[in-house]
Amino acid sequence: SVCEFISLCYTFLIKEGFLNWQELCRFTSKNPSEFLGLNSGVIEVGKEANLVLFDENEEIFAPKSSLYSED
């Protein structure tokens, strides 16, 4: 899910210093939206508002089964 993806990116990319929030947002939102020709990916007047709120202080525990499938 998006929640697990963002949590993993925060834990292993941002906290470890590989990326900052601005870079992560660009790689996961702005660039894909531009590539696909979508009217989203940035917060601007006239753009579609697809937002995710993330609390760095909130801990989540994902069940192992939600991270992969048997297919």
CSV table of C-alpha atoms in Angstrom, one decimal, residues 14-65:
chain,number,residue,atom,x,y,z
A,14,ILE,CA,15.3,9.6,4.2
A,15,LYS,CA,16.4,8.7,7.7
A,16,GLU,CA,19.6,7.1,6.2
A,17,GLY,CA,20.4,10.3,4.3
A,18,PHE,CA,20.1,9.0,0.8
A,19,LEU,CA,17.2,11.4,-0.1
A,20,ASN,CA,15.4,14.3,1.5
A,21,TRP,CA,11.6,14.8,1.4
A,22,GLN,CA,11.7,17.1,-1.6
A,23,GLU,CA,13.7,14.5,-3.6
A,24,LEU,CA,11.4,11.7,-2.6
A,25,CYS,CA,8.3,13.7,-3.6
A,26,ARG,CA,9.9,14.5,-7.0
A,27,PHE,CA,10.8,10.9,-7.7
A,28,THR,CA,7.5,9.4,-6.5
A,29,SER,CA,5.0,12.1,-7.6
A,30,LYS,CA,6.2,14.9,-9.9
A,31,ASN,CA,8.4,12.8,-12.3
A,32,PRO,CA,5.9,10.0,-12.8
A,33,SER,CA,3.0,12.4,-13.4
A,34,GLU,CA,5.0,14.4,-16.0
A,35,PHE,CA,6.1,11.1,-17.7
A,36,LEU,CA,2.5,9.9,-17.9
A,37,GLY,CA,1.1,13.3,-18.9
A,38,LEU,CA,-1.1,13.6,-15.8
A,39,ASN,CA,-2.4,16.9,-14.3
A,40,SER,CA,-1.0,16.1,-10.9
A,41,GLY,CA,2.2,15.4,-9.0
A,42,VAL,CA,2.7,19.0,-7.6
A,43,ILE,CA,0.7,21.3,-5.4
A,44,GLU,CA,-0.4,24.1,-7.7
A,45,VAL,CA,-3.5,25.9,-8.6
A,46,GLY,CA,-5.3,24.0,-11.4
A,47,LYS,CA,-3.6,20.6,-10.6
A,48,GLU,CA,-5.4,17.6,-9.3
A,49,ALA,CA,-4.9,17.2,-5.5
A,50,ASN,CA,-3.8,13.7,-4.8
A,51,LEU,CA,-2.2,14.0,-1.4
A,52,VAL,CA,-0.8,11.7,1.2
A,53,LEU,CA,-0.3,12.9,4.8
A,54,PHE,CA,2.6,11.3,6.7
A,55,ASP,CA,3.5,11.6,10.3
A,56,GLU,CA,7.2,10.9,10.9
A,57,ASN,CA,6.5,10.2,14.6
A,58,GLU,CA,3.8,7.6,14.0
A,59,GLU,CA,4.9,4.0,14.1
A,60,ILE,CA,3.1,1.4,12.0
A,61,PHE,CA,3.6,-2.3,12.0
A,62,ALA,CA,2.6,-4.1,8.8
A,63,PRO,CA,1.8,-7.7,8.8
A,64,LYS,CA,4.4,-9.7,6.8
A,65,SER,CA,1.6,-11.0,4.5
